[in-house]
Coordinates of C-alpha atoms in Angstrom, one line a residue:
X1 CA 26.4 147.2 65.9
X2 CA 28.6 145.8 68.4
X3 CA 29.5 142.5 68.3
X4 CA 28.1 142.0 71.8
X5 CA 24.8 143.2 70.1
X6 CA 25.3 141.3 67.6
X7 CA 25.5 138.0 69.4
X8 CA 22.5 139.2 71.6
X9 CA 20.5 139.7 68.8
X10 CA 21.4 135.7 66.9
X11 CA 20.4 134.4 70.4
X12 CA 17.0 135.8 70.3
X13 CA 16.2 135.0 67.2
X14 CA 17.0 131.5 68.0
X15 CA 15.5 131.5 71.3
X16 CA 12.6 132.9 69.5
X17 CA 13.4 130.1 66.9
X18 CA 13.3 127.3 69.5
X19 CA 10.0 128.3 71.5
X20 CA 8.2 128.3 68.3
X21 CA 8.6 124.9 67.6
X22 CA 8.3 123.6 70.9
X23 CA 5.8 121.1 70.9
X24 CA 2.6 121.3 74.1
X25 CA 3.5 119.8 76.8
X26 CA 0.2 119.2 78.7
X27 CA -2.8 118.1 77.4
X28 CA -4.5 120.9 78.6
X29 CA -3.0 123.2 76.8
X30 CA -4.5 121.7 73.6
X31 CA -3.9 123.8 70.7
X32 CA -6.6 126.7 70.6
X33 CA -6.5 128.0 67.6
X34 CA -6.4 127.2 63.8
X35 CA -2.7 127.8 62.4
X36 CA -3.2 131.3 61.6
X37 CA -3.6 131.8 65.6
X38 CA -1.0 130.2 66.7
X39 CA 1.2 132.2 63.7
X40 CA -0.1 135.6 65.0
X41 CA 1.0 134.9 68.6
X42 CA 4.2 133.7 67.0
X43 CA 4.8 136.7 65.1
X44 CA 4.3 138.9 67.7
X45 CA 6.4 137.4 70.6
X46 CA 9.5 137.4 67.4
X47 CA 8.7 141.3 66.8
X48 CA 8.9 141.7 70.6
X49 CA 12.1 140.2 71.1
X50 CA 13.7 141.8 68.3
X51 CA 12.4 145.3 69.0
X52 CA 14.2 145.1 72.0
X53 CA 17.3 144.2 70.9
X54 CA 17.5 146.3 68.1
X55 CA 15.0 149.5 67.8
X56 CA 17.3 153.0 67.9
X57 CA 15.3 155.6 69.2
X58 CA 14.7 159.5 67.2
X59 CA 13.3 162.2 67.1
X60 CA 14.6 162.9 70.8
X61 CA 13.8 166.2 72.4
X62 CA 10.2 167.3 71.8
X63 CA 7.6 166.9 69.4
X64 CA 6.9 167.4 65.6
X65 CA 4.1 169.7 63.9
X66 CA 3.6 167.8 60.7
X67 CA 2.9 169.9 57.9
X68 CA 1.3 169.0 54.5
X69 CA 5.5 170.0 53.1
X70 CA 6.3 167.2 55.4
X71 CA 3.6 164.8 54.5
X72 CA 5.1 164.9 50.8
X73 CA 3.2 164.0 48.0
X74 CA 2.7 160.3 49.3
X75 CA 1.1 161.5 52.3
X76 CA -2.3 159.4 53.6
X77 CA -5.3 161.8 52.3
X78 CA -8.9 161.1 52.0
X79 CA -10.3 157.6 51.0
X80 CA -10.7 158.7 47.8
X81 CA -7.0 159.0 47.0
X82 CA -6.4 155.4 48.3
X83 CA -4.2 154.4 45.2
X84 CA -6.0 151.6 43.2
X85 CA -3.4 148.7 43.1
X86 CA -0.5 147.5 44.8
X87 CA 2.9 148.0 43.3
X88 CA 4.7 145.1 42.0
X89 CA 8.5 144.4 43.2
X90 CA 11.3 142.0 41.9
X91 CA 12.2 138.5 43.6
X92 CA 15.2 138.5 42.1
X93 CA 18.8 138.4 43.1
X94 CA 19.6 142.0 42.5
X95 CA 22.7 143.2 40.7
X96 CA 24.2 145.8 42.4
X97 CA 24.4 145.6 46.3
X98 CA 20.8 146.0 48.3
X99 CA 20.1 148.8 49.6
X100 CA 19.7 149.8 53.1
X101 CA 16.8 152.2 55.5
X102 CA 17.4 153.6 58.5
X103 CA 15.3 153.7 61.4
X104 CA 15.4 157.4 61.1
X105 CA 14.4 157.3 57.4
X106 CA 11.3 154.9 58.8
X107 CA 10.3 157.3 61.3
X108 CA 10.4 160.1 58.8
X109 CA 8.3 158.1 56.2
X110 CA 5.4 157.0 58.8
X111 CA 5.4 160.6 59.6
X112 CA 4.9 161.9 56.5
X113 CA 2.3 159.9 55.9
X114 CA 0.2 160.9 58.8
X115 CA -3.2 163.5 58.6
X116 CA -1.5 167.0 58.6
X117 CA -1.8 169.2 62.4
X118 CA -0.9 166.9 64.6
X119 CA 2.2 165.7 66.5
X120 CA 4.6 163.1 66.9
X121 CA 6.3 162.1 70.6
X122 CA 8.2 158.9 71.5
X123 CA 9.1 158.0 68.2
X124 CA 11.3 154.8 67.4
X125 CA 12.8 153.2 64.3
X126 CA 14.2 150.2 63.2
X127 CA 16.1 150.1 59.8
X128 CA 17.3 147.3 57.7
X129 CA 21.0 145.4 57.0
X130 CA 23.0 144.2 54.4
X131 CA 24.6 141.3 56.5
X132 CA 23.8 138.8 59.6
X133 CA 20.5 137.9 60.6
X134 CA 17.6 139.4 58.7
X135 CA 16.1 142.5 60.1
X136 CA 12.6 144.1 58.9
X137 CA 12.2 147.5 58.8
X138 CA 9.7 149.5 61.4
X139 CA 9.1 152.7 63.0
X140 CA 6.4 153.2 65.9
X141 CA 5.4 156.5 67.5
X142 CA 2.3 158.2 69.2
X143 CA 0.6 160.4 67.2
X144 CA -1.8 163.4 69.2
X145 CA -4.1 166.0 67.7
X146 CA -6.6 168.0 70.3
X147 CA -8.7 165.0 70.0
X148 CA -6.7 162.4 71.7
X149 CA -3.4 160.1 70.6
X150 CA -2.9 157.1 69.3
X151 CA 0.0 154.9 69.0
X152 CA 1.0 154.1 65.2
X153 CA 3.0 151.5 64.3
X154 CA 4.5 149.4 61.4
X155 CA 6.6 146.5 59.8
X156 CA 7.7 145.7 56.5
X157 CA 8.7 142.0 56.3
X158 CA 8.9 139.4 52.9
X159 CA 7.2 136.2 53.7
X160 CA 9.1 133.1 53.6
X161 CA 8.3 130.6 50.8
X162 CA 9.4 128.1 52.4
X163 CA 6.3 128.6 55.1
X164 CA 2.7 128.1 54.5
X165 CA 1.3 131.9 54.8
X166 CA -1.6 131.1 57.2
X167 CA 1.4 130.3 59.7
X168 CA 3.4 133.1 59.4
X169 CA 2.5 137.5 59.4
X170 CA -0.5 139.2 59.9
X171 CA -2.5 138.6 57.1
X172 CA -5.7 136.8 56.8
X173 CA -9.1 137.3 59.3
X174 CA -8.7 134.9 62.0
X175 CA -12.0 132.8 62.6
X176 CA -14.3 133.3 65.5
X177 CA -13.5 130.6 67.6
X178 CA -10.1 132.5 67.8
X179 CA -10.8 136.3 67.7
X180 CA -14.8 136.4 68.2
X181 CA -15.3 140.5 68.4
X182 CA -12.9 141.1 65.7
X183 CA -14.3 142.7 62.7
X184 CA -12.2 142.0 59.7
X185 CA -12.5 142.4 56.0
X186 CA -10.6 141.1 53.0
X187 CA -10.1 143.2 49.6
X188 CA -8.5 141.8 46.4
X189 CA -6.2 144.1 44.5
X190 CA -4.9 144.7 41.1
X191 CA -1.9 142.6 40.5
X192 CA -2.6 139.7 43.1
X193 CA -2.5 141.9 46.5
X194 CA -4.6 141.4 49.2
X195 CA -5.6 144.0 51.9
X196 CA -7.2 143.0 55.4
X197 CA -8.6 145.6 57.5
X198 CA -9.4 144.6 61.3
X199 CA -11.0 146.1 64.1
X200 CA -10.1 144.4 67.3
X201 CA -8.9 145.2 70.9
X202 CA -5.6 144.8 72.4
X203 CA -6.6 142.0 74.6
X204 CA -9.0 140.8 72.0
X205 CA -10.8 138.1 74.2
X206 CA -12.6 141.0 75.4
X207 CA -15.2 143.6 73.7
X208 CA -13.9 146.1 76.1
X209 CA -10.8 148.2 76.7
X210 CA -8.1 149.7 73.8
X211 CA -8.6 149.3 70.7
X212 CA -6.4 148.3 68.3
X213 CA -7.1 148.9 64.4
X214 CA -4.7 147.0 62.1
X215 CA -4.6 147.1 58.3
X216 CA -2.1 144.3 56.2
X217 CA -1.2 144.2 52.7
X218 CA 0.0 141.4 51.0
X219 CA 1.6 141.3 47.4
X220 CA 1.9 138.9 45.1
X221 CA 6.0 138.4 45.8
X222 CA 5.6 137.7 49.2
X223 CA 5.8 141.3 50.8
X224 CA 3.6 142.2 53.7
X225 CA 3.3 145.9 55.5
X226 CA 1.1 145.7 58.4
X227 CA 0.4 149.1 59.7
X228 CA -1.3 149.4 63.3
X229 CA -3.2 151.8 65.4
X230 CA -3.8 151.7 68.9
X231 CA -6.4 154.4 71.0
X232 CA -5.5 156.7 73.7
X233 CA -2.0 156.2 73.1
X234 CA 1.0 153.2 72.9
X235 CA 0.0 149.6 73.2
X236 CA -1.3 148.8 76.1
X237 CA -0.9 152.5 77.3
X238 CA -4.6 153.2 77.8
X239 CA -7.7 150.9 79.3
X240 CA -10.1 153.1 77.8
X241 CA -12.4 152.4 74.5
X242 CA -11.6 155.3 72.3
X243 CA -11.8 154.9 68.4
X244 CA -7.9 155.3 67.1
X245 CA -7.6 158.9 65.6
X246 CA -6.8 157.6 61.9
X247 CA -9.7 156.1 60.2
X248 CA -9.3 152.3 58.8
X249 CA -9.0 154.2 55.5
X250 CA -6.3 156.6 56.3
X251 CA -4.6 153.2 57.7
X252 CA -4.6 151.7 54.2
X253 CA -3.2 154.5 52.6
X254 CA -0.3 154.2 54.9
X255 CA 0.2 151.1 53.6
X256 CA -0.7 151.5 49.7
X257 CA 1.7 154.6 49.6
X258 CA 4.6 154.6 47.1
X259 CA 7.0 156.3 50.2
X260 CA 7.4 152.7 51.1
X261 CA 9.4 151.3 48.3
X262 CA 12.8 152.1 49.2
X263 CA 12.3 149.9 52.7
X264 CA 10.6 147.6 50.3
X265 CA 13.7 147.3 48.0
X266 CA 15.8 147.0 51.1
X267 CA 13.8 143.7 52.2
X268 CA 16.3 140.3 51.1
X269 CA 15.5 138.6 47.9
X270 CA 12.9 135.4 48.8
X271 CA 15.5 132.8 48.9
X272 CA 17.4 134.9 51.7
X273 CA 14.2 135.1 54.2
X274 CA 14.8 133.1 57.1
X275 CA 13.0 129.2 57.0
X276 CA 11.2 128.3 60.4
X277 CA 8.0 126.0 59.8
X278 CA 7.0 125.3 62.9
X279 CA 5.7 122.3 61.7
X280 CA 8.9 121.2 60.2
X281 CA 9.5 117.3 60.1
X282 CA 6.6 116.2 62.2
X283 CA 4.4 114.5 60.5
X284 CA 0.4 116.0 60.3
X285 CA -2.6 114.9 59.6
X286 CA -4.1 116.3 56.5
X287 CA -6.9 119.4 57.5
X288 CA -9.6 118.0 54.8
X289 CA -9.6 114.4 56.5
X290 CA -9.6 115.9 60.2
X291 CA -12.7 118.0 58.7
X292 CA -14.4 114.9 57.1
X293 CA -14.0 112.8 60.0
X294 CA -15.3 115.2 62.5
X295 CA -18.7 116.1 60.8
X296 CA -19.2 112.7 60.0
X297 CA -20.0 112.2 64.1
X298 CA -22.4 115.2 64.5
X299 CA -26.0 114.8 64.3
X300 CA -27.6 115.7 61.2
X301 CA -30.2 117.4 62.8
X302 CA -28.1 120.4 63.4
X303 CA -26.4 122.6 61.5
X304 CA -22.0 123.6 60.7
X305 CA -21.2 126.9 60.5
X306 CA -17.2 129.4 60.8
X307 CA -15.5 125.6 59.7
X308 CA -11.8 126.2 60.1
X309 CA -9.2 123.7 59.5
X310 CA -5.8 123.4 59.1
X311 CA -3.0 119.8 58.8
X312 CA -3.5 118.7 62.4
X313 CA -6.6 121.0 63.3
X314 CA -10.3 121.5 62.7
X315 CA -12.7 123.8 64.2
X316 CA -16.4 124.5 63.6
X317 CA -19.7 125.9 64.9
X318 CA -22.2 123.5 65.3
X319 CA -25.6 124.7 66.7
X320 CA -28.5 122.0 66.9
X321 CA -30.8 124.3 67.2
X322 CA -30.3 125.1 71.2
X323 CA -27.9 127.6 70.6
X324 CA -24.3 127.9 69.0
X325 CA -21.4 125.1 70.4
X326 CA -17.9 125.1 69.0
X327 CA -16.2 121.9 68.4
X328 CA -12.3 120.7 68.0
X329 CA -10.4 118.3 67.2
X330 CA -7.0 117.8 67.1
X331 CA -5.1 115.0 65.8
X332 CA -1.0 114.2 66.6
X333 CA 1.6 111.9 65.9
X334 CA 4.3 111.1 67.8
X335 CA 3.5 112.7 71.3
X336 CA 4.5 109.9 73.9
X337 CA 7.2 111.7 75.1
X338 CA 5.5 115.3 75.2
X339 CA 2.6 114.0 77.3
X340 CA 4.3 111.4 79.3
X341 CA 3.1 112.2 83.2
X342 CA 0.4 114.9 82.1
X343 CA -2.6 112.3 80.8
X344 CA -3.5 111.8 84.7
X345 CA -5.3 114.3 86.7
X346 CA -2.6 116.2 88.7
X347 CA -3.6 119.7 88.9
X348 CA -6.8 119.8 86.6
X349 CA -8.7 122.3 88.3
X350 CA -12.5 121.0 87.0
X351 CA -14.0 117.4 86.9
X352 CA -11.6 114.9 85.9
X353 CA -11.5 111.1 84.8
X354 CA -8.2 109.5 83.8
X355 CA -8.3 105.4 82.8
X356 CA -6.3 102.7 80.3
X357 CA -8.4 101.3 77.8
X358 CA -7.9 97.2 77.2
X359 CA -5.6 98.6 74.2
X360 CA -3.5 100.7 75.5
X361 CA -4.9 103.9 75.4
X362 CA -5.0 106.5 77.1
X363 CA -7.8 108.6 78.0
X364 CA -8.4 111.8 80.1
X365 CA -12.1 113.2 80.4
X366 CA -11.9 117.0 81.6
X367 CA -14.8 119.7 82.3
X368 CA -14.1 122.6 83.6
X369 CA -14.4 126.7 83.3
X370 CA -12.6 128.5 80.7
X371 CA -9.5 129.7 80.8
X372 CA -10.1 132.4 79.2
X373 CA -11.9 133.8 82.6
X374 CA -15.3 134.1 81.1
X375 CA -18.8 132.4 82.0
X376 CA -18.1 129.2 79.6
X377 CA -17.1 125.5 80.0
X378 CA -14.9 123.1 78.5
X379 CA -15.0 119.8 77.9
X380 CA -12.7 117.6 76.4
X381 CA -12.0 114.3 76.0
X382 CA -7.4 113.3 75.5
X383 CA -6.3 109.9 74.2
X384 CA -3.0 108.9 73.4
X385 CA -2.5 105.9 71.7
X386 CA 0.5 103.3 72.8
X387 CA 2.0 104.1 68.9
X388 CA 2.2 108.1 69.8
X389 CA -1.0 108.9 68.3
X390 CA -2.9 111.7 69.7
X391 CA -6.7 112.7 69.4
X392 CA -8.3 115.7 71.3
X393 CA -11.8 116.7 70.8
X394 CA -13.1 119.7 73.1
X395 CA -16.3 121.6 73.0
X396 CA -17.3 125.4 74.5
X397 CA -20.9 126.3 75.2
X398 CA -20.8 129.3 73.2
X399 CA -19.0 129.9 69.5
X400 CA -16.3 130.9 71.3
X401 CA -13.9 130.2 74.4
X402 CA -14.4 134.0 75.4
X403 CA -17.5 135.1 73.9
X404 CA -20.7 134.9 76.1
X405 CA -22.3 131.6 76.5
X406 CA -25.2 130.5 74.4
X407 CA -26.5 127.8 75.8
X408 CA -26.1 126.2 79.3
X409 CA -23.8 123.1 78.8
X410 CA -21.7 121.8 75.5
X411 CA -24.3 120.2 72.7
X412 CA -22.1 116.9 72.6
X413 CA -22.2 114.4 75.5
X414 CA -18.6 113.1 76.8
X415 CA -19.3 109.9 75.4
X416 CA -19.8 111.2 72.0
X417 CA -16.5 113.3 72.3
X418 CA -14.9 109.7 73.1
X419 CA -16.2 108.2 70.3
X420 CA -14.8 111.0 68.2
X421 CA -11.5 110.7 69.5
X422 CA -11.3 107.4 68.8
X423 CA -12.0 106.8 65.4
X424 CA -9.0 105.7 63.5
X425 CA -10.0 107.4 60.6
X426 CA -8.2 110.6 61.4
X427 CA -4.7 108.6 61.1
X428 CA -6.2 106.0 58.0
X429 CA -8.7 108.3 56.0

């Protein structure tokens, strides 16, 4: 690598590095997802923007047969033959000098682990270093048979300790206020891994379009291989609904298979994966309290269901019997300066109600269409306190911002939402 590239590539990461911990600036754009959503969208913009600067492409100049020789005896098989534990690898610092995988050698491994009698065009690789920034292994390519293609993907990373792992890689089944058509299951493994298997769609506020199949495992040291599948062809390369040629248990054979441990061993020892919380040095209110408070305001006559919270966050279903209504609040400190001008009305495109209360604070009362383009509303009521303390509560007429609506307006009235956003118990417990 050049040292232009090199240079490139530190500025991305630190660009990346910087947007992630940029706080909202509007209070419109109030969080929308628990921390494992925001995390995901993270991840991916970071894989993005370093696939670009660093992926080599092979396997130039035609396609390749695979072969069961070429699958090797790791190769993906039937479901039976999924292997029945993860492997277990060292945290250590090693001894002798890591070593390194090529992008090539990723390629290679990904397709030998594919169902033999197909073939392999626009295949990609990216290897690991020794030195500089960190950078996970991967390898992407599309995979055809006389049935259709797919595009195949994956990443090996280590998770950083020093990060909460509901904020960072792909693991975990994201709740259905977030992702409300995915279809996601968790499996416990010998040896304290963890395999989730997902069915969802490329844009997955939608039931319609490409799918995307995705299948992570965790170990116990902090390694993750996420391993996905996308129908018709690349990401984003088809707008049709076909089922991705590899079933979800070829997928997790993929990434069970031993063929992975030299990238594995290639991965930097725990205390050399990069820190970058975006929650870092900002105070947050604990996830239990925002939870406690929250419920304590809805009517007892209904009934709490998909309750998702996180420091800062709390989501839920609450359905009094008229049909499913998600609730959230979110709880701040310290946000005079992100929302200074943006607690007025300027450029709300729904109903809107800005005033000062005799304290101080101040309050924005919002309902409008979703922005995620589908039939629901939202309301929400804003407050910012003169100290910097910040209290959102918003409610969808359905379980879900882009799932169909269940009822025809939010189960809480504004007033109610008010109330809630002003109870000092969030910041006092």
């Amino acid at each position: 690598m050049s040292p232009t590239e090199d240079r490139d590539e530190r500025l991305t990461r630190a660009m990346s590095r910087a947007a992630a911990q940029f706080p909202p600036h509007s209070a419109d754009l109030v969080r929308r997802s628990i921390a494992r959503g925001r995390r995901m969208r993270l991840v991916r913009a970071t894989q993005v923007a370093t696939a670009t600067a660093a992926f080599a492409l092979v396997a130039a100049g035609g396609t390749l047969t695979l072969t069961d020789t070429l699958r090797g005896p790791g190769g993906a098989g039937a479901p039976e033959q999924l292997r029945p534990g993860a492997r277990g690898h060292s945290t250590g610092q090693p001894s002798s000098p890591r070593p390194s995988v090529s992008g090539e050698e990723m390629v290679r491994t990904l397709t030998s682990l594919l169902p033999p009698g197909g073939t392999v065009s626009a295949a990609s690789g990216r290897g690991s270093r020794s030195d500089g920034p960190v950078v996970w292994p991967a390898a992407r390519l599309t995979y055809s048979t006389a049935h259709g293609s797919s595009g195949v993907d994956i990443d090996i990373a280590r998770l950083d300790p020093g990060v909460p792992a509901d904020q960072q890689g792909q693991g975990g089944c994201l709740p259905v206020e977030v992702r409300p058509y995915d279809k996601c299951t968790t499996q416990k493994l010998p040896r304290g891994a963890v395999l989730n298997t997902t069915k969802s769609f490329t844009y997955p506020s939608s039931d319609t379009g490409q799918k995307r199949w995705y299948v992570v495992l965790t170990t116990s040291d902090g390694v993750q291989l996420t391993v996905q599948e996308y129908g018709g062809g690349g990401e984003k390369g088809s707008s049709g609904g076909a089922d991705p040629l590899l079933s979800m248990a070829q997928l997790a054979s993929v990434v069970r298979s031993p063929a992975w441990d030299k990238a594995i061993a290639a991965l930097p020892a725990r205390h050399e994966a990069p820190s970058a919380s975006p929650s870092a040095g900002r105070k947050q209110v604990p996830g239990a309290r925002m939870t406690s408070v929250l419920k304590s305001h809805l009517p007892h006559t209904g009934t709490v269901s998909d309750l998702n919270a996180s420091d800062g966050l709390v989501q839920l279903v609450y359905d009094d019997g008229h049909g499913k209504n998600m609730v959230e609040a979110d709880a701040q400190y310290d946000m005079t300066a992100d929302l200074a001008g943006n607690m007025g009305c300027a450029g709300v495109s729904g109903d809107c109600e800005a005033l000062t209360l005799a304290d101080g604070t101040e309050v924005k009362k919002v309902k409008e269409p979703s922005e995620k383009g589908g039939p629901a509303v939202v309301w929400l009521v804003d407050t910012l306190r003169p100290d910097g303390r910040r209290v959102a509560v918003r409610e969808v007429n359905s379980y879900a911002e882009s799932a169909p609506v269940t009822r025809p307006q939010p189960a809480l009235t504004m007033d109610r939402l008010l109330t809630i956003a002003l109870d000092n118990r969030f910041f006092t417990g």
